[in-house]
């Protein structure tokens, strides 16, 4: 009996190993400018939190080659990183990819970090997902370039051409057997509907045509982009009764009541999708004053352990960790910065609000914000601390003496220079430049990331907040007189 059991386990092991061997993906190639550096491969765990997990790595050899193989059971988008820079490719099981990685973006300094770099495929099978997507994107771009601009987007003519394009796409790919690619194309085309304001489908029609027939494709980036945009700030769009029931469920910290409440919305009948969108809504209202944060975290804890679907368990857990990363109202992580030869720590900035700017020496766009910060510092320095953190490479002489940079940019406030591998950047979740943080007088996070001195797409800047902070301090000073 024991022998039969052992034999049975052995057969299961053989079958399992055989299945895994058929799901191996290999990425190799050349990276001439990265000899001695490590190429890393990450899966995107989910598209809500954007959390990533490393699954493979390879050092670039002296002859500039690298190679790595890893288990890959599905077609998906992966992120590759090398020496602080990154790019994305699609991969499918049993595939082999040969790449040539460029040194950096042609629009950035060759020493820039944290930027998307160019790469090329060295031979690509016509049945590969990357080949299909590249051709489709080129086809779609050609259509938009020929037919879409600000003058035509409201025209009936454009809508008619868009409908014709959709028919052409359907006919062109009707025999394709890749589910991933078909969903990628479908939701790329779905996004084009948002370009036409006259004669395009309304939200219910879009839901019925695009979303309702589908399951949730968690690892299809184009599907997830469409879903996250369709349900953006959806809590505000719920019918009043559904919204009230959802709010009551959150007050009771009950995920089951929240799920039941959301079931009253026409576009949330699918239970898998409903659970996903519930998590999205909770993460969006977390930073408002409308819903208690403790209750939201309690619900996410429950979903992390008892979700109806395993994918949503992962998403809930990831979102919870993401929300607790530099949450407004919590203590800013402890840090130390060398400023003018003096070590300053978080608590040394207490007594005033502190506006921290992170810029990269190799990204001119971030350096261009320095004159804007100078104007703010001149207006608000009595009540607000200003700190610029310059990020550069390990060999930069500015690390030992920042005087040339200070003189060049007329910096009259605190400046610290860090290497791009500094632990401070990890603590502050700084990955792009420029980036800003706002800390209150007690060392608590006010906003992370904070608004920039430069207007965003909604024409907002940080100055309104700084003005309010200034007035608050002035009122306190007046009351103390």
Coordinates of C-alpha atoms in Angstrom, one line a residue, residues 59-447:
X59 CA 23.7 39.8 -14.6
X60 CA 24.9 41.3 -17.9
X61 CA 28.1 39.5 -18.8
X62 CA 31.4 41.0 -20.0
X63 CA 30.3 40.3 -23.6
X64 CA 27.1 42.4 -22.9
X65 CA 24.9 39.3 -23.0
X66 CA 22.3 38.2 -20.5
X67 CA 19.8 35.3 -20.2
X68 CA 17.2 34.1 -17.8
X69 CA 14.3 31.6 -17.8
X70 CA 11.3 31.5 -15.5
X71 CA 8.0 29.8 -15.0
X72 CA 5.2 31.6 -16.9
X73 CA 1.8 30.0 -17.1
X74 CA -0.1 32.8 -18.9
X75 CA 0.2 35.6 -21.4
X76 CA 0.9 38.8 -19.5
X77 CA 2.7 42.1 -19.4
X78 CA 6.0 42.1 -17.5
X79 CA 8.3 44.9 -16.3
X80 CA 12.0 44.7 -16.8
X81 CA 14.4 46.8 -14.9
X82 CA 18.1 47.4 -15.4
X83 CA 20.3 49.8 -13.4
X84 CA 17.3 51.8 -12.2
X85 CA 15.6 52.2 -15.6
X86 CA 12.8 50.1 -17.0
X87 CA 10.7 48.9 -19.9
X88 CA 7.7 46.6 -20.5
X89 CA 7.2 43.6 -22.8
X90 CA 4.4 41.0 -23.2
X91 CA 5.3 37.4 -22.7
X92 CA 3.6 34.1 -23.3
X93 CA 4.3 30.6 -22.1
X94 CA 7.1 28.5 -23.9
X95 CA 8.3 31.7 -25.7
X96 CA 11.9 32.8 -26.2
X97 CA 12.7 36.5 -26.5
X98 CA 15.9 38.1 -27.6
X99 CA 16.3 41.8 -26.9
X100 CA 18.7 44.7 -27.4
X101 CA 18.4 47.2 -24.5
X102 CA 19.3 50.8 -25.2
X103 CA 21.3 52.8 -22.6
X104 CA 18.6 55.4 -21.9
X105 CA 15.8 57.5 -23.5
X106 CA 17.2 59.8 -26.2
X107 CA 15.4 62.6 -24.5
X108 CA 17.2 62.2 -21.1
X109 CA 20.7 62.4 -19.9
X110 CA 22.6 59.1 -20.3
X111 CA 22.9 59.0 -16.5
X112 CA 19.2 59.4 -15.9
X113 CA 17.6 56.8 -13.6
X114 CA 14.0 55.8 -13.2
X115 CA 13.1 56.5 -16.8
X116 CA 11.7 54.2 -19.5
X117 CA 14.4 53.1 -21.9
X118 CA 14.1 51.9 -25.5
X119 CA 14.6 48.3 -26.5
X120 CA 14.3 46.2 -29.7
X121 CA 13.3 42.6 -30.4
X122 CA 15.9 40.7 -32.3
X123 CA 13.7 38.5 -34.3
X124 CA 10.0 38.0 -33.3
X125 CA 7.7 35.3 -34.5
X126 CA 4.6 36.5 -36.3
X127 CA 2.4 34.5 -33.9
X128 CA 3.9 36.1 -30.8
X129 CA 1.7 38.5 -28.7
X130 CA 4.2 41.3 -29.0
X131 CA 4.2 41.1 -32.8
X132 CA 0.4 41.2 -32.9
X133 CA 0.1 44.1 -30.5
X134 CA 2.8 46.2 -32.4
X135 CA 1.0 45.7 -35.7
X136 CA -2.4 46.5 -34.2
X137 CA -1.2 49.6 -32.4
X138 CA 0.4 50.8 -35.7
X139 CA -3.0 50.1 -37.5
X140 CA -4.9 52.0 -34.8
X141 CA -2.4 54.9 -34.7
X142 CA -2.6 55.3 -38.5
X143 CA -6.4 55.5 -38.3
X144 CA -6.3 58.2 -35.6
X145 CA -3.6 60.2 -37.3
X146 CA -5.7 60.3 -40.5
X147 CA -9.1 60.9 -39.0
X148 CA -9.0 62.4 -35.5
X149 CA -8.2 65.9 -34.3
X150 CA -9.9 68.6 -32.2
X151 CA -12.0 69.8 -35.1
X152 CA -13.3 66.4 -36.2
X153 CA -13.9 64.7 -32.8
X154 CA -17.5 66.1 -32.5
X155 CA -18.4 65.3 -36.1
X156 CA -20.8 62.7 -37.4
X157 CA -18.2 62.0 -40.1
X158 CA -15.6 60.8 -37.5
X159 CA -18.2 58.6 -35.8
X160 CA -19.0 56.9 -39.1
X161 CA -15.3 56.4 -39.8
X162 CA -14.8 55.0 -36.3
X163 CA -17.6 52.5 -36.9
X164 CA -16.0 51.5 -40.2
X165 CA -12.7 51.0 -38.4
X166 CA -14.3 48.8 -35.8
X167 CA -15.8 46.6 -38.5
X168 CA -12.4 46.3 -40.2
X169 CA -10.7 45.4 -36.9
X170 CA -13.4 42.7 -36.2
X171 CA -12.9 41.2 -39.7
X172 CA -9.1 41.4 -39.5
X173 CA -8.8 39.5 -36.3
X174 CA -11.8 37.2 -36.4
X175 CA -9.7 34.1 -36.8
X176 CA -7.1 34.9 -34.2
X177 CA -7.0 32.3 -31.4
X178 CA -5.3 34.3 -28.6
X179 CA -7.8 35.2 -26.0
X180 CA -5.4 37.8 -24.5
X181 CA -4.9 39.5 -27.8
X182 CA -8.7 39.5 -28.6
X183 CA -9.5 41.2 -25.3
X184 CA -6.6 43.6 -25.8
X185 CA -8.0 44.7 -29.2
X186 CA -11.6 44.8 -27.9
X187 CA -10.9 47.1 -25.1
X188 CA -8.5 49.3 -27.1
X189 CA -11.4 49.8 -29.5
X190 CA -13.7 50.4 -26.6
X191 CA -11.4 53.3 -25.5
X192 CA -11.9 54.9 -28.9
X193 CA -15.6 55.3 -28.1
X194 CA -14.5 57.9 -25.5
X195 CA -13.0 60.0 -28.3
X196 CA -16.3 60.6 -30.0
X197 CA -18.7 62.9 -28.3
X198 CA -21.5 63.0 -30.9
X199 CA -23.3 59.7 -31.6
X200 CA -21.1 57.6 -29.3
X201 CA -22.5 55.0 -26.9
X202 CA -23.7 56.2 -23.5
X203 CA -22.3 54.6 -20.3
X204 CA -25.0 51.9 -20.1
X205 CA -24.5 51.0 -23.8
X206 CA -20.8 50.7 -23.2
X207 CA -21.4 48.5 -20.2
X208 CA -23.8 46.2 -22.1
X209 CA -21.6 46.0 -25.2
X210 CA -18.1 45.8 -23.7
X211 CA -18.1 44.9 -20.0
X212 CA -21.2 42.8 -19.3
X213 CA -20.3 39.8 -21.6
X214 CA -16.9 39.4 -20.0
X215 CA -15.4 37.9 -17.0
X216 CA -12.6 39.9 -15.2
X217 CA -9.3 39.7 -17.1
X218 CA -7.0 40.6 -14.2
X219 CA -3.8 40.4 -16.2
X220 CA -4.9 42.0 -19.4
X221 CA -3.6 45.6 -19.1
X222 CA -5.8 47.1 -21.7
X223 CA -8.9 45.5 -20.2
X224 CA -7.9 46.7 -16.7
X225 CA -7.2 50.3 -18.0
X226 CA -10.7 50.4 -19.5
X227 CA -12.4 49.0 -16.3
X228 CA -10.5 51.3 -14.0
X229 CA -11.5 54.3 -16.1
X230 CA -15.1 53.3 -16.5
X231 CA -15.5 52.9 -12.7
X232 CA -13.4 55.9 -11.8
X233 CA -14.7 57.5 -8.6
X234 CA -17.8 55.3 -9.0
X235 CA -19.0 55.9 -5.5
X236 CA -20.2 59.3 -6.6
X237 CA -22.1 57.8 -9.5
X238 CA -24.1 55.2 -7.5
X239 CA -27.9 55.7 -7.3
X240 CA -28.7 57.4 -4.0
X241 CA -30.2 54.4 -2.3
X242 CA -27.3 52.2 -3.3
X243 CA -24.9 54.9 -2.1
X244 CA -26.6 55.2 1.3
X245 CA -26.6 51.4 1.7
X246 CA -23.0 51.2 0.8
X247 CA -22.1 54.0 3.3
X248 CA -24.0 52.2 6.1
X249 CA -22.2 49.0 5.3
X250 CA -18.8 50.7 5.6
X251 CA -19.9 52.3 8.9
X252 CA -20.6 48.7 10.1
X253 CA -17.3 47.5 8.7
X254 CA -19.2 44.8 6.8
X255 CA -17.9 43.6 3.4
X256 CA -21.0 41.3 3.0
X257 CA -23.4 44.3 3.5
X258 CA -21.3 46.4 1.1
X259 CA -21.4 43.7 -1.5
X260 CA -25.2 43.4 -1.1
X261 CA -25.6 47.1 -1.4
X262 CA -23.5 47.4 -4.6
X263 CA -25.6 44.6 -6.1
X264 CA -28.3 47.2 -6.5
X265 CA -26.3 49.0 -9.2
X266 CA -27.0 48.0 -12.8
X267 CA -23.3 47.8 -13.7
X268 CA -22.3 45.7 -10.7
X269 CA -24.4 42.6 -11.1
X270 CA -21.3 40.4 -11.8
X271 CA -20.1 39.3 -8.4
X272 CA -16.4 39.0 -9.3
X273 CA -16.4 42.5 -10.9
X274 CA -18.5 43.9 -8.0
X275 CA -16.0 42.7 -5.4
X276 CA -13.1 44.2 -7.4
X277 CA -14.9 47.5 -7.9
X278 CA -15.8 47.6 -4.2
X279 CA -12.1 47.5 -3.4
X280 CA -11.4 50.2 -5.9
X281 CA -14.1 52.4 -4.4
X282 CA -12.8 51.9 -0.9
X283 CA -9.3 52.8 -1.9
X284 CA -10.6 56.0 -3.6
X285 CA -12.6 57.2 -0.6
X286 CA -9.9 56.3 1.8
X287 CA -8.3 59.8 1.7
X288 CA -11.6 61.7 1.9
X289 CA -13.2 62.7 5.2
X290 CA -16.5 61.0 4.2
X291 CA -15.6 57.4 5.2
X292 CA -13.7 56.3 8.4
X293 CA -10.3 54.9 7.4
X294 CA -10.3 52.3 10.2
X295 CA -13.5 50.8 8.9
X296 CA -12.2 50.6 5.3
X297 CA -9.0 48.8 6.6
X298 CA -11.2 46.4 8.5
X299 CA -13.2 45.5 5.4
X300 CA -10.0 45.1 3.4
X301 CA -8.6 42.8 6.1
X302 CA -11.7 40.7 5.8
X303 CA -11.6 40.6 2.0
X304 CA -7.9 39.7 2.1
X305 CA -8.8 36.5 3.9
X306 CA -12.4 35.7 2.8
X307 CA -12.9 37.2 -0.7
X308 CA -15.1 35.2 -3.1
X309 CA -12.2 35.2 -5.6
X310 CA -8.5 34.5 -4.9
X311 CA -7.4 37.4 -7.2
X312 CA -9.4 39.8 -5.2
X313 CA -7.7 38.5 -2.0
X314 CA -4.4 39.5 -3.5
X315 CA -5.7 42.9 -4.6
X316 CA -7.2 43.7 -1.2
X317 CA -4.0 42.9 0.6
X318 CA -1.9 44.9 -1.8
X319 CA -4.2 47.9 -1.7
X320 CA -4.2 47.8 2.1
X321 CA -0.4 48.0 2.1
X322 CA -0.4 50.7 -0.5
X323 CA -2.9 52.8 1.4
X324 CA -0.8 52.6 4.6
X325 CA 2.2 53.9 2.7
X326 CA 2.6 57.6 3.6
X327 CA -1.0 57.9 4.6
X328 CA -2.1 61.5 5.4
X329 CA -2.3 61.9 9.2
X330 CA 0.4 59.3 9.9
X331 CA 4.0 60.0 10.9
X332 CA 6.4 60.7 8.1
X333 CA 9.0 58.0 8.1
X334 CA 12.1 59.0 10.0
X335 CA 14.9 60.3 7.8
X336 CA 18.2 62.0 8.0
X337 CA 19.6 64.5 5.4
X338 CA 23.0 66.1 5.2
X339 CA 22.3 69.8 4.7
X340 CA 25.3 72.3 4.6
X341 CA 27.5 69.8 6.5
X342 CA 24.9 69.3 9.2
X343 CA 22.7 66.3 9.7
X344 CA 19.0 67.1 9.9
X345 CA 16.4 64.6 11.0
X346 CA 12.6 64.7 10.6
X347 CA 12.0 66.1 14.1
X348 CA 14.5 69.0 13.3
X349 CA 11.9 70.4 11.0
X350 CA 9.1 70.4 13.7
X351 CA 7.4 73.7 14.4
X352 CA 6.7 74.5 10.8
X353 CA 5.1 72.7 7.9
X354 CA 7.8 71.4 5.5
X355 CA 7.5 71.2 1.7
X356 CA 10.0 68.7 0.3
X357 CA 11.0 68.6 -3.3
X358 CA 12.8 65.7 -5.0
X359 CA 14.6 66.4 -8.2
X360 CA 17.0 64.4 -10.4
X361 CA 20.1 66.0 -11.8
X362 CA 19.6 63.9 -15.0
X363 CA 16.0 64.9 -15.6
X364 CA 15.8 68.5 -16.7
X365 CA 12.1 68.7 -16.3
X366 CA 12.5 68.3 -12.6
X367 CA 15.4 70.9 -12.5
X368 CA 13.1 73.3 -14.2
X369 CA 10.9 73.4 -11.1
X370 CA 13.6 75.0 -9.0
X371 CA 12.8 78.7 -10.1
X372 CA 9.2 78.0 -9.2
X373 CA 10.1 76.7 -5.8
X374 CA 12.3 79.8 -5.3
X375 CA 9.3 82.1 -5.7
X376 CA 7.3 80.1 -3.2
X377 CA 10.2 80.1 -0.7
X378 CA 10.5 83.8 -0.9
X379 CA 6.8 84.3 -0.2
X380 CA 6.2 81.6 2.5
X381 CA 9.6 80.9 4.2
X382 CA 8.5 82.6 7.4
X383 CA 6.0 79.9 8.1
X384 CA 7.1 76.9 6.0
X385 CA 10.3 75.0 5.6
X386 CA 11.5 74.3 2.1
X387 CA 13.8 71.4 1.3
X388 CA 15.2 70.3 -2.1
X389 CA 16.6 66.8 -2.3
X390 CA 18.8 66.5 -5.4
X391 CA 19.2 62.9 -6.6
X392 CA 22.3 61.9 -8.6
X393 CA 24.7 59.0 -9.2
X394 CA 27.3 57.7 -6.7
X395 CA 30.3 59.4 -8.4
X396 CA 28.9 62.9 -8.6
X397 CA 31.2 65.4 -6.8
X398 CA 28.1 67.3 -5.7
X399 CA 27.7 64.6 -3.0
X400 CA 30.6 66.0 -1.1
X401 CA 30.2 69.7 -2.1
X402 CA 26.9 71.0 -3.5
X403 CA 28.1 74.6 -3.7
X404 CA 28.3 74.8 -7.5
X405 CA 24.7 73.6 -7.8
X406 CA 23.6 76.0 -5.1
X407 CA 25.2 78.9 -6.9
X408 CA 24.0 77.9 -10.4
X409 CA 20.4 77.7 -9.3
X410 CA 20.4 80.4 -6.6
X411 CA 19.2 78.1 -3.9
X412 CA 18.6 80.0 -0.6
X413 CA 16.9 77.1 1.2
X414 CA 17.9 73.7 2.5
X415 CA 19.5 71.4 -0.1
X416 CA 20.5 67.8 0.4
X417 CA 22.2 65.6 -2.2
X418 CA 21.5 61.8 -2.3
X419 CA 22.6 58.9 -4.5
X420 CA 19.9 57.3 -6.5
X421 CA 20.3 54.2 -4.3
X422 CA 19.6 56.0 -1.0
X423 CA 17.2 54.3 1.4
X424 CA 15.5 57.7 2.0
X425 CA 14.0 57.4 -1.5
X426 CA 12.5 54.0 -0.7
X427 CA 11.1 55.3 2.6
X428 CA 9.4 58.2 0.9
X429 CA 8.2 56.1 -2.1
X430 CA 10.0 58.4 -4.5
X431 CA 10.2 56.8 -8.0
X432 CA 9.7 59.7 -10.4
X433 CA 11.0 63.3 -10.6
X434 CA 10.0 65.9 -9.7
X435 CA 8.1 64.6 -6.7
X436 CA 6.8 66.5 -3.7
X437 CA 5.8 65.8 -0.1
X438 CA 4.1 68.0 2.5
X439 CA 4.7 67.4 6.2
X440 CA 3.0 69.3 9.1
X441 CA 4.6 70.9 12.1
X442 CA 4.4 67.7 14.1
X443 CA 6.0 65.5 11.4
X444 CA 2.8 64.0 10.1
X445 CA 2.1 63.4 6.4
X446 CA -0.2 66.1 4.9
X447 CA 0.1 65.0 1.3

